[in-house]
PDB file of C-alpha atoms and ligand atoms in Angstrom:
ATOM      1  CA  UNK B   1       0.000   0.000   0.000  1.00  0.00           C
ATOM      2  CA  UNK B   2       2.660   2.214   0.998  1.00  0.00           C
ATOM      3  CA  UNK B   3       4.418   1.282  -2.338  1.00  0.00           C
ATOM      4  CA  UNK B   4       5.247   5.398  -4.474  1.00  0.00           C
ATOM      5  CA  UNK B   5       4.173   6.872  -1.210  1.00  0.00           C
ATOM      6  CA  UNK B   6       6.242   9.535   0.072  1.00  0.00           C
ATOM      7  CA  UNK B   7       7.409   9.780   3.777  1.00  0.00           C
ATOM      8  CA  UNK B   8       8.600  13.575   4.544  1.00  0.00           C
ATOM      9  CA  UNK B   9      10.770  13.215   7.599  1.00  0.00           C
ATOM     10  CA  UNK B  10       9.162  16.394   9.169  1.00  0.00           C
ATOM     11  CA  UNK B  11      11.828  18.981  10.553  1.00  0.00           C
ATOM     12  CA  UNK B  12      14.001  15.896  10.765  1.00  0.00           C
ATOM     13  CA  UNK B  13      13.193  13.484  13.405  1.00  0.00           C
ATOM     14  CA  UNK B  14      11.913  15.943  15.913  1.00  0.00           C
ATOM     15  CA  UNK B  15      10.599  13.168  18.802  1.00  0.00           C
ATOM     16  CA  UNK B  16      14.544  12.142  18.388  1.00  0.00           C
ATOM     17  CA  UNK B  17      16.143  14.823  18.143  1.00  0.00           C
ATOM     18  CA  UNK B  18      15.727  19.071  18.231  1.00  0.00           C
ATOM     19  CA  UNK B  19      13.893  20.021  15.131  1.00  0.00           C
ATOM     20  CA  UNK B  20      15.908  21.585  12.089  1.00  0.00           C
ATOM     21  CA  UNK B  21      19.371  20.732  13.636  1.00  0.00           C
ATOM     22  CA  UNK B  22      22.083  18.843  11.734  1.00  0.00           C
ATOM     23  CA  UNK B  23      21.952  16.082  14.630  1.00  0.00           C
ATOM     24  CA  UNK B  24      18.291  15.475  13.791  1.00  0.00           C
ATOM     25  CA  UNK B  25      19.259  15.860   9.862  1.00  0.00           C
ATOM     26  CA  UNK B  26      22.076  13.437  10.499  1.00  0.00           C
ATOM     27  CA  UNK B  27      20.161  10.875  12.671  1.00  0.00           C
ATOM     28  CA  UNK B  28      17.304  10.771   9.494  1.00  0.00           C
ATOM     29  CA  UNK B  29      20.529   8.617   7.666  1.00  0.00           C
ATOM     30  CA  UNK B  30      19.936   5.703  10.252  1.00  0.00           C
ATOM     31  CA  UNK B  31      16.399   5.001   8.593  1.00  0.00           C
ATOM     32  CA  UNK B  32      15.291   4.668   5.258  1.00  0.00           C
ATOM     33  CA  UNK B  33      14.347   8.347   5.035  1.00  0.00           C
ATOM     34  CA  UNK B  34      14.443   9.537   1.420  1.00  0.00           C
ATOM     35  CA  UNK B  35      12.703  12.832   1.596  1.00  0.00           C
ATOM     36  CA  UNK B  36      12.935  15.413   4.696  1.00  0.00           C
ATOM     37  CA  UNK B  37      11.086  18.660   5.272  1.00  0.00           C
ATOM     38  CA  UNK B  38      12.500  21.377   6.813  1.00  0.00           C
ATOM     39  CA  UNK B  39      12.238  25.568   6.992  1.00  0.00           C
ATOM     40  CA  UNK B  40      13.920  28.631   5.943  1.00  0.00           C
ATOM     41  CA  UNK B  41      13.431  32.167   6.794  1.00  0.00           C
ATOM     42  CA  UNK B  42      15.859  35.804   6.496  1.00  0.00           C
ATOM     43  CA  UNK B  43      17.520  37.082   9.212  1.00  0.00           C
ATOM     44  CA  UNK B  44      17.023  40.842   9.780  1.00  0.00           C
ATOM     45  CA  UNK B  45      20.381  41.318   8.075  1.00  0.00           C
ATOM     46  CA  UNK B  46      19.547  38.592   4.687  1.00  0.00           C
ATOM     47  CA  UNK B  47      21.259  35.607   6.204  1.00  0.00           C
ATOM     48  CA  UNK B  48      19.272  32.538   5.618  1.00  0.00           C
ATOM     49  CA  UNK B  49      18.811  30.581   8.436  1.00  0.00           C
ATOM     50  CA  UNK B  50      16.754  26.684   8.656  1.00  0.00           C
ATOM     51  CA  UNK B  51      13.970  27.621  11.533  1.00  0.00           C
ATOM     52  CA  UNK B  52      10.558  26.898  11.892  1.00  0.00           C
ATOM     53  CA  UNK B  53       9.129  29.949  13.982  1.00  0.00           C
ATOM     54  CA  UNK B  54       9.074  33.270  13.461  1.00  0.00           C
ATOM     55  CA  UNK B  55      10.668  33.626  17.215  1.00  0.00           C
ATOM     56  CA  UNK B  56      13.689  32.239  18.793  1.00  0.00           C
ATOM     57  CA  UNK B  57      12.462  31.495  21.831  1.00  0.00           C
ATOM     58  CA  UNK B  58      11.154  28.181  21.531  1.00  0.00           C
ATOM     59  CA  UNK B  59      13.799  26.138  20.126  1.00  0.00           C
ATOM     60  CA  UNK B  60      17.146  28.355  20.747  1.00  0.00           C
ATOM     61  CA  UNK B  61      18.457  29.828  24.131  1.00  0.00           C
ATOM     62  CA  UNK B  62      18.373  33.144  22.421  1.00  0.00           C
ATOM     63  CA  UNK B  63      15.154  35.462  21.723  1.00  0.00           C
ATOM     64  CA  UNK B  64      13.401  37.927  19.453  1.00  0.00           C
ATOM     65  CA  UNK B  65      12.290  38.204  16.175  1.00  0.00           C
ATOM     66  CA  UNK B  66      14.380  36.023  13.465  1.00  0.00           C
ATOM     67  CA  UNK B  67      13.673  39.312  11.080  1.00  0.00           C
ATOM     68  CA  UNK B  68      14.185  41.489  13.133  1.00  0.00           C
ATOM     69  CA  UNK B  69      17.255  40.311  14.639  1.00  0.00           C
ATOM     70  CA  UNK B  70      20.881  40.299  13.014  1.00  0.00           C
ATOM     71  CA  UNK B  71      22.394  37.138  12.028  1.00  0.00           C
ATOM     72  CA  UNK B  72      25.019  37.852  14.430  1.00  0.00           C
ATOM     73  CA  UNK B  73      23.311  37.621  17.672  1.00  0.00           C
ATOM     74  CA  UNK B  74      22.108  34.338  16.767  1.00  0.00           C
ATOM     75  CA  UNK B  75      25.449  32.694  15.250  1.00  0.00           C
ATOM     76  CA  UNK B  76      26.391  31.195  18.606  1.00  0.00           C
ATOM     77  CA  UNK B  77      22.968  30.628  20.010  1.00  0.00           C
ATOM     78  CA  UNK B  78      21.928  26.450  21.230  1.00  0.00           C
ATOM     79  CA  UNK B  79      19.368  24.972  19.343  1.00  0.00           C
ATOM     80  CA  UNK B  80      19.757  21.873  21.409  1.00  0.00           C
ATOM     81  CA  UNK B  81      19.697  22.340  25.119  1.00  0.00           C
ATOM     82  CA  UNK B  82      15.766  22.750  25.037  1.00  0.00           C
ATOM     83  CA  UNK B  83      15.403  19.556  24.044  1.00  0.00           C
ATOM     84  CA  UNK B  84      17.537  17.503  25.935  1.00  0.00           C
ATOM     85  CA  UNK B  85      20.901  17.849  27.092  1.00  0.00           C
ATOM     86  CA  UNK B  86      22.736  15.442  25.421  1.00  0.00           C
ATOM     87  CA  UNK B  87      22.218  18.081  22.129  1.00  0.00           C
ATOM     88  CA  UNK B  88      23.796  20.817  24.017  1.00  0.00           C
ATOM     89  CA  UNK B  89      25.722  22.909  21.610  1.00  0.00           C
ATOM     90  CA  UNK B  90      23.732  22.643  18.274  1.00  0.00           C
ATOM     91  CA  UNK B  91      23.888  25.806  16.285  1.00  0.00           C
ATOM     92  CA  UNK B  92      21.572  26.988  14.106  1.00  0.00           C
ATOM     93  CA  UNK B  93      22.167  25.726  10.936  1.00  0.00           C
ATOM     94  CA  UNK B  94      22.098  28.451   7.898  1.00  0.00           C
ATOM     95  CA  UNK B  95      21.461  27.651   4.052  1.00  0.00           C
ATOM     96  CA  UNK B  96      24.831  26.597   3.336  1.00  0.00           C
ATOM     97  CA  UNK B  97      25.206  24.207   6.321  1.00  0.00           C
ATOM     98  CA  UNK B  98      21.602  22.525   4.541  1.00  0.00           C
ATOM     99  CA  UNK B  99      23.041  22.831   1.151  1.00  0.00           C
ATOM    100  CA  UNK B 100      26.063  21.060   2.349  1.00  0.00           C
ATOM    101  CA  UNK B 101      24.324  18.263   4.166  1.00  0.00           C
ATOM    102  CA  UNK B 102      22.046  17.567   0.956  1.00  0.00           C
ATOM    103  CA  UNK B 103      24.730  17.298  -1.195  1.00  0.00           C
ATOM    104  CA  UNK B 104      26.461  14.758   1.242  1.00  0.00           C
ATOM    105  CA  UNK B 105      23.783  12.504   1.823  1.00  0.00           C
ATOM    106  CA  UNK B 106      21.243  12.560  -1.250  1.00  0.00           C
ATOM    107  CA  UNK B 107      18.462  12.842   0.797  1.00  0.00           C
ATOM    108  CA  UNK B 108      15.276  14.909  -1.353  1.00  0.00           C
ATOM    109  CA  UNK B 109      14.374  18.450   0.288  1.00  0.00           C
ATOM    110  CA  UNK B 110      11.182  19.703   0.764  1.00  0.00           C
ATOM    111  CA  UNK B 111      12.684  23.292   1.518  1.00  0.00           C
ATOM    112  CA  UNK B 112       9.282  25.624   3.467  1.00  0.00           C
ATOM    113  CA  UNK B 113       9.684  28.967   2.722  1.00  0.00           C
ATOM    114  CA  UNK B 114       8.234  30.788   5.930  1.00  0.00           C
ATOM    115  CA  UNK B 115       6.853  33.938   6.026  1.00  0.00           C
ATOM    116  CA  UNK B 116       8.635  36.816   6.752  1.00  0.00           C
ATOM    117  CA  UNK B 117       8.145  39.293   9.531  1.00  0.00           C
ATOM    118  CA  UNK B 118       8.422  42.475  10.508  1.00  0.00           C
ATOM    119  CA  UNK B 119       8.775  46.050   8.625  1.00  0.00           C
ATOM    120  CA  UNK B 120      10.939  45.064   6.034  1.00  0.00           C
ATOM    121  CA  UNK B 121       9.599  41.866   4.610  1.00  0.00           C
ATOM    122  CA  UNK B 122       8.554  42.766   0.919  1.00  0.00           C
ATOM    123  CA  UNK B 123      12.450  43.635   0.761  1.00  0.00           C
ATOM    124  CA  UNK B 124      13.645  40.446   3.127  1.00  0.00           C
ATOM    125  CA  UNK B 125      11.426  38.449   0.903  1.00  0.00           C
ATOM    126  CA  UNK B 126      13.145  39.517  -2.316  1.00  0.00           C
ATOM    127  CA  UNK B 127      16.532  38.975  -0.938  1.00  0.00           C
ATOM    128  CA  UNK B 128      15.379  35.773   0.088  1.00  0.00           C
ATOM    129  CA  UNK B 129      13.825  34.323  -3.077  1.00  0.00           C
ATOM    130  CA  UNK B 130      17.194  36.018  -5.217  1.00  0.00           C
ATOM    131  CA  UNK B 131      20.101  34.470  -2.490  1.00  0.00           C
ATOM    132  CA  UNK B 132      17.685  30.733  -2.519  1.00  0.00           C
ATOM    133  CA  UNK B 133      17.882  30.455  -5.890  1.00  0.00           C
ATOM    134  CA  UNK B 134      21.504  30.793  -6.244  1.00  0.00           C
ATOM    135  CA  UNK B 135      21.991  28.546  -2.815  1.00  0.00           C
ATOM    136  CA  UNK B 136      20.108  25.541  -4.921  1.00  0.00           C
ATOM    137  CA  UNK B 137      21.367  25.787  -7.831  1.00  0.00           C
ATOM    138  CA  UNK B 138      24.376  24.338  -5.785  1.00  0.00           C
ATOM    139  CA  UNK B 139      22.929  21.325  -4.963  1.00  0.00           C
ATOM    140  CA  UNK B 140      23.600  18.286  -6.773  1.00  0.00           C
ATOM    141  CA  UNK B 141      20.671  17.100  -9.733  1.00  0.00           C
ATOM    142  CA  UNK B 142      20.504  14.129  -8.657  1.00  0.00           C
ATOM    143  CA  UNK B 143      18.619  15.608  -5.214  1.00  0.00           C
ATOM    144  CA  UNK B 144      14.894  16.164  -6.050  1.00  0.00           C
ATOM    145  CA  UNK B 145      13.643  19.641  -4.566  1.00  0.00           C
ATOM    146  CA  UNK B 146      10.048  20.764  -3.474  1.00  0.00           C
ATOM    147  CA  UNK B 147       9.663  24.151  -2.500  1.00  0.00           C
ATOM    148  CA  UNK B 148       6.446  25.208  -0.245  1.00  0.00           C
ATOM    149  CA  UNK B 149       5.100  28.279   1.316  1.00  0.00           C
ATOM    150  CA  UNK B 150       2.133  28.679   3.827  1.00  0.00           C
ATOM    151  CA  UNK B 151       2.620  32.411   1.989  1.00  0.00           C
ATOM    152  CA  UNK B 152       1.644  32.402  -1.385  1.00  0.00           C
ATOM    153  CA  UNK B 153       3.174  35.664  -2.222  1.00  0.00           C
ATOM    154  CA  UNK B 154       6.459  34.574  -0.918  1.00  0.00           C
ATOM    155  CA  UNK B 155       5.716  31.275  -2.780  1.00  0.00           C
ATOM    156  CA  UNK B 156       5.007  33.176  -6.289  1.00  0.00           C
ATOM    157  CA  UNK B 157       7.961  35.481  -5.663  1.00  0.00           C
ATOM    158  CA  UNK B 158      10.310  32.215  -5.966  1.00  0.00           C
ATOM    159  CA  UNK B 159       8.388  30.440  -8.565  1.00  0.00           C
ATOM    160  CA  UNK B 160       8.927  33.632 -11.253  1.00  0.00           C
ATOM    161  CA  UNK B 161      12.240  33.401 -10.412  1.00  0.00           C
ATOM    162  CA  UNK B 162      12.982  29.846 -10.359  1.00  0.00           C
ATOM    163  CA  UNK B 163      10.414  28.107 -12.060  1.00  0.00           C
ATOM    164  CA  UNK B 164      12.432  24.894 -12.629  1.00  0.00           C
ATOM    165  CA  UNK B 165      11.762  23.861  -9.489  1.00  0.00           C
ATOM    166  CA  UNK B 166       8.243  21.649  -8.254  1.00  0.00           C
ATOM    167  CA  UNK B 167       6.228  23.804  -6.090  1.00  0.00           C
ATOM    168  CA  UNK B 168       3.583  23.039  -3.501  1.00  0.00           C
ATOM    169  CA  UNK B 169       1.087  25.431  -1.748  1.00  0.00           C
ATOM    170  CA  UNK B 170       0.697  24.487   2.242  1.00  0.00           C
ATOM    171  CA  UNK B 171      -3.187  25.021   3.298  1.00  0.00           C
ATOM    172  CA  UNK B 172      -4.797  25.054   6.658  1.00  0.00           C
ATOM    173  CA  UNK B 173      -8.501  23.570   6.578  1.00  0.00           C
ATOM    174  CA  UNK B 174      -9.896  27.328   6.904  1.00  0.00           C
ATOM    175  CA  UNK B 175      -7.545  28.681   4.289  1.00  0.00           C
ATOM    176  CA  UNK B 176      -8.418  26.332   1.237  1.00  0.00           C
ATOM    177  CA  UNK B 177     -11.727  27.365   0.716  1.00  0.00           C
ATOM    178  CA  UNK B 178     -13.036  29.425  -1.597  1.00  0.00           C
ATOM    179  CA  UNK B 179      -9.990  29.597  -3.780  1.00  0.00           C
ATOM    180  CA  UNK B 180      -7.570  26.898  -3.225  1.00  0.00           C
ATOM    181  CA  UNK B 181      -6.767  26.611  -6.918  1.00  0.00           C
ATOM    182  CA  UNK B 182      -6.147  30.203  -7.806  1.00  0.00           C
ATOM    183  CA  UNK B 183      -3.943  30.369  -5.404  1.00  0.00           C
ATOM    184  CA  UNK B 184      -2.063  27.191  -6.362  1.00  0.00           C
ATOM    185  CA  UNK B 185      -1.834  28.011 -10.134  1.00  0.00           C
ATOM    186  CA  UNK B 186      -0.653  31.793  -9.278  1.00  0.00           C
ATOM    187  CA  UNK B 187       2.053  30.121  -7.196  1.00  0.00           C
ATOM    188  CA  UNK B 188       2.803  27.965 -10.191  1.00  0.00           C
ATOM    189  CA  UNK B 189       1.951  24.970  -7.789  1.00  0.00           C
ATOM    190  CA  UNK B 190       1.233  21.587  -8.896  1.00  0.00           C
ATOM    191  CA  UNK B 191       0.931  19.464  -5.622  1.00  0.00           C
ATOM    192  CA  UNK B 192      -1.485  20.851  -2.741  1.00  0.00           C
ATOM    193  CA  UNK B 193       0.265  20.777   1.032  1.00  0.00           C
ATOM    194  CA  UNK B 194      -3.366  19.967   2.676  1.00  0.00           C
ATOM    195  CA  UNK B 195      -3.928  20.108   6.532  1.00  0.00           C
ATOM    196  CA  UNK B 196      -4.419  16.520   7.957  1.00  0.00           C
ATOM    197  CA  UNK B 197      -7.311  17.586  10.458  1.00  0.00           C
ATOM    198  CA  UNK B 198     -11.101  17.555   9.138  1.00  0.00           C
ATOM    199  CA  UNK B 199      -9.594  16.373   5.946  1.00  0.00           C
ATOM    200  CA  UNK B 200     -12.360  14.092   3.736  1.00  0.00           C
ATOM    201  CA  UNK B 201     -11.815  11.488   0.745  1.00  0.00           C
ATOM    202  CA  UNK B 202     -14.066  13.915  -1.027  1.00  0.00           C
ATOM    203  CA  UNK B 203     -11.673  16.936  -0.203  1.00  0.00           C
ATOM    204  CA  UNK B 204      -8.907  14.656  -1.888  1.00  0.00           C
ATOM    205  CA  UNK B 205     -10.782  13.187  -4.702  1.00  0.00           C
ATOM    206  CA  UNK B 206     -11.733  16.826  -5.360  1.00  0.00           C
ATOM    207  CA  UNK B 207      -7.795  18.239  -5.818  1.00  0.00           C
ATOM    208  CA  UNK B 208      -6.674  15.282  -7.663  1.00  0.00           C
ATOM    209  CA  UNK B 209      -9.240  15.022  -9.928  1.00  0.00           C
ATOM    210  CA  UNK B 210      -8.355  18.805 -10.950  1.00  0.00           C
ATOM    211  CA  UNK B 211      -4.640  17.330 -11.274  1.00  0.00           C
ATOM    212  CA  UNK B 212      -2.625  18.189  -8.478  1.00  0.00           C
ATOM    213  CA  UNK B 213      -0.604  15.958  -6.424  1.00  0.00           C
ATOM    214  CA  UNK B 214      -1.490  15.678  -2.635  1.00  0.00           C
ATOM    215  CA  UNK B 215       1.066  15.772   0.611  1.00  0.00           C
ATOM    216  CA  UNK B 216      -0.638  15.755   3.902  1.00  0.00           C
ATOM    217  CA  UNK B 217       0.720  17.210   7.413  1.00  0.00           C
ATOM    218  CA  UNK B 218       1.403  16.456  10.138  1.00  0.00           C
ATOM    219  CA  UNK B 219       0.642  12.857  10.003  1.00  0.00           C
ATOM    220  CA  UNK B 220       1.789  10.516  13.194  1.00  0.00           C
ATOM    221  CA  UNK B 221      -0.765   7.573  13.710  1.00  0.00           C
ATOM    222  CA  UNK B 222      -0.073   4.945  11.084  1.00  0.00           C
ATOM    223  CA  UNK B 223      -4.218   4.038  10.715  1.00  0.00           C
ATOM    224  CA  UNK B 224      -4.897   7.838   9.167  1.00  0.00           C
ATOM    225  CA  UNK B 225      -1.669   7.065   7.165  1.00  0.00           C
ATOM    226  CA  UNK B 226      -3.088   3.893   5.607  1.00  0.00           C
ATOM    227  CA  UNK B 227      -6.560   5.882   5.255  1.00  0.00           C
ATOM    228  CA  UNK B 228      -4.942   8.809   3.251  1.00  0.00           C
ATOM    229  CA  UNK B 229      -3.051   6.417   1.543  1.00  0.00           C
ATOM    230  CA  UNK B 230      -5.950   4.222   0.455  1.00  0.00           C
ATOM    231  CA  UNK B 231      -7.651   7.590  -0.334  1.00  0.00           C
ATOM    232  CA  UNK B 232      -4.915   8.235  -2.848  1.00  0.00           C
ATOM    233  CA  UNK B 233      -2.482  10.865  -1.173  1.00  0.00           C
ATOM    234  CA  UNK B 234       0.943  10.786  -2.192  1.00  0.00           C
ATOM    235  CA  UNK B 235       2.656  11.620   0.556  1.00  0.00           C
ATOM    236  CA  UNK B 236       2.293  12.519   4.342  1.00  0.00           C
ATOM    237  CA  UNK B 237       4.906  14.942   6.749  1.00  0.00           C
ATOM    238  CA  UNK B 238       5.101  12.965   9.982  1.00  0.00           C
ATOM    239  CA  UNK B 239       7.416  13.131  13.209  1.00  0.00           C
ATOM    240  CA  UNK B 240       8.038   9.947  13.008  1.00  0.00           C
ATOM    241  CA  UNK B 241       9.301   9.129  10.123  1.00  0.00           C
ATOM    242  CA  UNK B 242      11.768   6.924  12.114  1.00  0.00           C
ATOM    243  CA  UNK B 243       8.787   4.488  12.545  1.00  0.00           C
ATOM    244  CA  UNK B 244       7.071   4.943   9.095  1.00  0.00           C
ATOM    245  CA  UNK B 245      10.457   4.240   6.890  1.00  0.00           C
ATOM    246  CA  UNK B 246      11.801   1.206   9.135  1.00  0.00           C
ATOM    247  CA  UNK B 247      15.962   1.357  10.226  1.00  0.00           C
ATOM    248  CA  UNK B 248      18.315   1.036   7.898  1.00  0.00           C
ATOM    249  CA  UNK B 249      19.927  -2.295   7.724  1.00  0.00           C
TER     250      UNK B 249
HETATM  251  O1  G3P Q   1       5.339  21.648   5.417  1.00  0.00           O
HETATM  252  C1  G3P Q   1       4.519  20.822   6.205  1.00  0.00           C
HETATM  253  C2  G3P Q   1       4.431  21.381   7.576  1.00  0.00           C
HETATM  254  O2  G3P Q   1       5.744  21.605   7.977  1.00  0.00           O
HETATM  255  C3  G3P Q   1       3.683  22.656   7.667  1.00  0.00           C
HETATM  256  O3  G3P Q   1       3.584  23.106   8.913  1.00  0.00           O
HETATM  257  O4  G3P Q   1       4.093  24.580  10.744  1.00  0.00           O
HETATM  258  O5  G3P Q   1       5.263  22.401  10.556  1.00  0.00           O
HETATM  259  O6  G3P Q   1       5.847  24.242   9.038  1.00  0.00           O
HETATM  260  P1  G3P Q   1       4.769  23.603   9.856  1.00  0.00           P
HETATM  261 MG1   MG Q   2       7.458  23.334   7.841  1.00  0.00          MG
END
């Protein structure tokens, strides 16, 4: 069943290891992961840095705004001690450090483009879409690259810029509706990033039908896996991608 289903190790193997840290990326090469998810966002001075929030405070030992802050008072910060002590010392990692780990292991990205915050976004965003482009076109071809936004202007901005890359539009459940598929083709999106709560067969049957693939987050309970999958998804984001892919022998 599972057979051309795609398992997106999401943010690495977060219930293993801290989220969007090169231990978590690393540990992902015990299983058979082929695919991980992870985010990217501008600093306030255009460094681009792999974190999922718009604020520091969760998952490094530094706060503030990541767009509002400079690269510099970050460099040094832990993005491990929150989460257990053992990953004391984890930085966080930047574009190049992602690029880098990519090229070493083969392992498919599914880069998030998050949105950007603060006064100077429409700028930070342009910087963002013009320094990601070059950063991928360093990555070997033989690594397959989806690149998502929640944002769809952020999303667009990349795709006119980079169009020979496979996009995918991220929806929450109240987001999708009226327009889901404006919004998709103005991003140049052809697979659909759907929200796994309140999500129906009919919901799928309805995107595919219209011709766009289907990823679902966050997906952790292997029944709804083997629902979705039956229901024709192609692929699910789930913490535990450790369990879903199986160690590598
Ligand atoms: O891209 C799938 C999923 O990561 C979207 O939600 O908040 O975890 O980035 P979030
Ligand atoms: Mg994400």
């Amino acid at each position: 069943m599972r057979a051309n289903k795609t398992i997106f190790a999401h943010r690495g193997l977060p219930l293993l290891a801290p989220e969007n840290t090169l231990a978590g990326f690393n540990l992902m090469q015990d299983y058979n992961i082929e695919w991980f998810e992870t985010d990217v966002t501008s600093t306030r001075d255009g460094k681009l840095v792999i974190i999922h929030d718009d604020f520091l405070e969760r998952t490094t030992s530094s706060a503030g705004e990541v767009s509002r802050t400079d690269y510099d008072l970050m460099k040094d910060t832990d993005t491990g001690s929150w989460f257990s002590p053992e990953f004391e010392g984890q930085k966080l990692p930047t574009i190049d450090d992602l690029v880098e780990f990519v090229n070493k292991t083969k392992l498919n990205l599914n880069l998030e483009l998050k949105g950007i915050t603060g006064p100077h976004g429409n700028d930070l965003a342009n910087d963002l879409v013009i320094q990601l482009k070059e950063k991928l076109s360093q990555i070997d071809p033989s690594v397959k690259i989806l690149i998502s936004s929640f944002n769809s202007i952020l999303l667009a901005k990349m795709h006119n810029i980079a169009p020979e890359y496979e996009y995918a539009i991220l929806f929450e459940q109240h987001t999708l509706y009226p327009d889901w598929q404006l919004i998709a083709d103005a991003c140049g999106a052809t697979t659909v990033h759907l929200e796994n709560d309140r999500l129906t067969r009919e919901m799928i049957d309805e995107i595919q039908k219209r011709g766009y693939k289907i990823n679902v987050w966050t997906v952790n309970e292997a029944d709804r896996a083997n629902e979705l999958f039956n229901w024709g998804v192609d692929g699910i984001f789930t913490d535990r991608a450790d369990y879903f892919t199986g160690k590598r022998k």
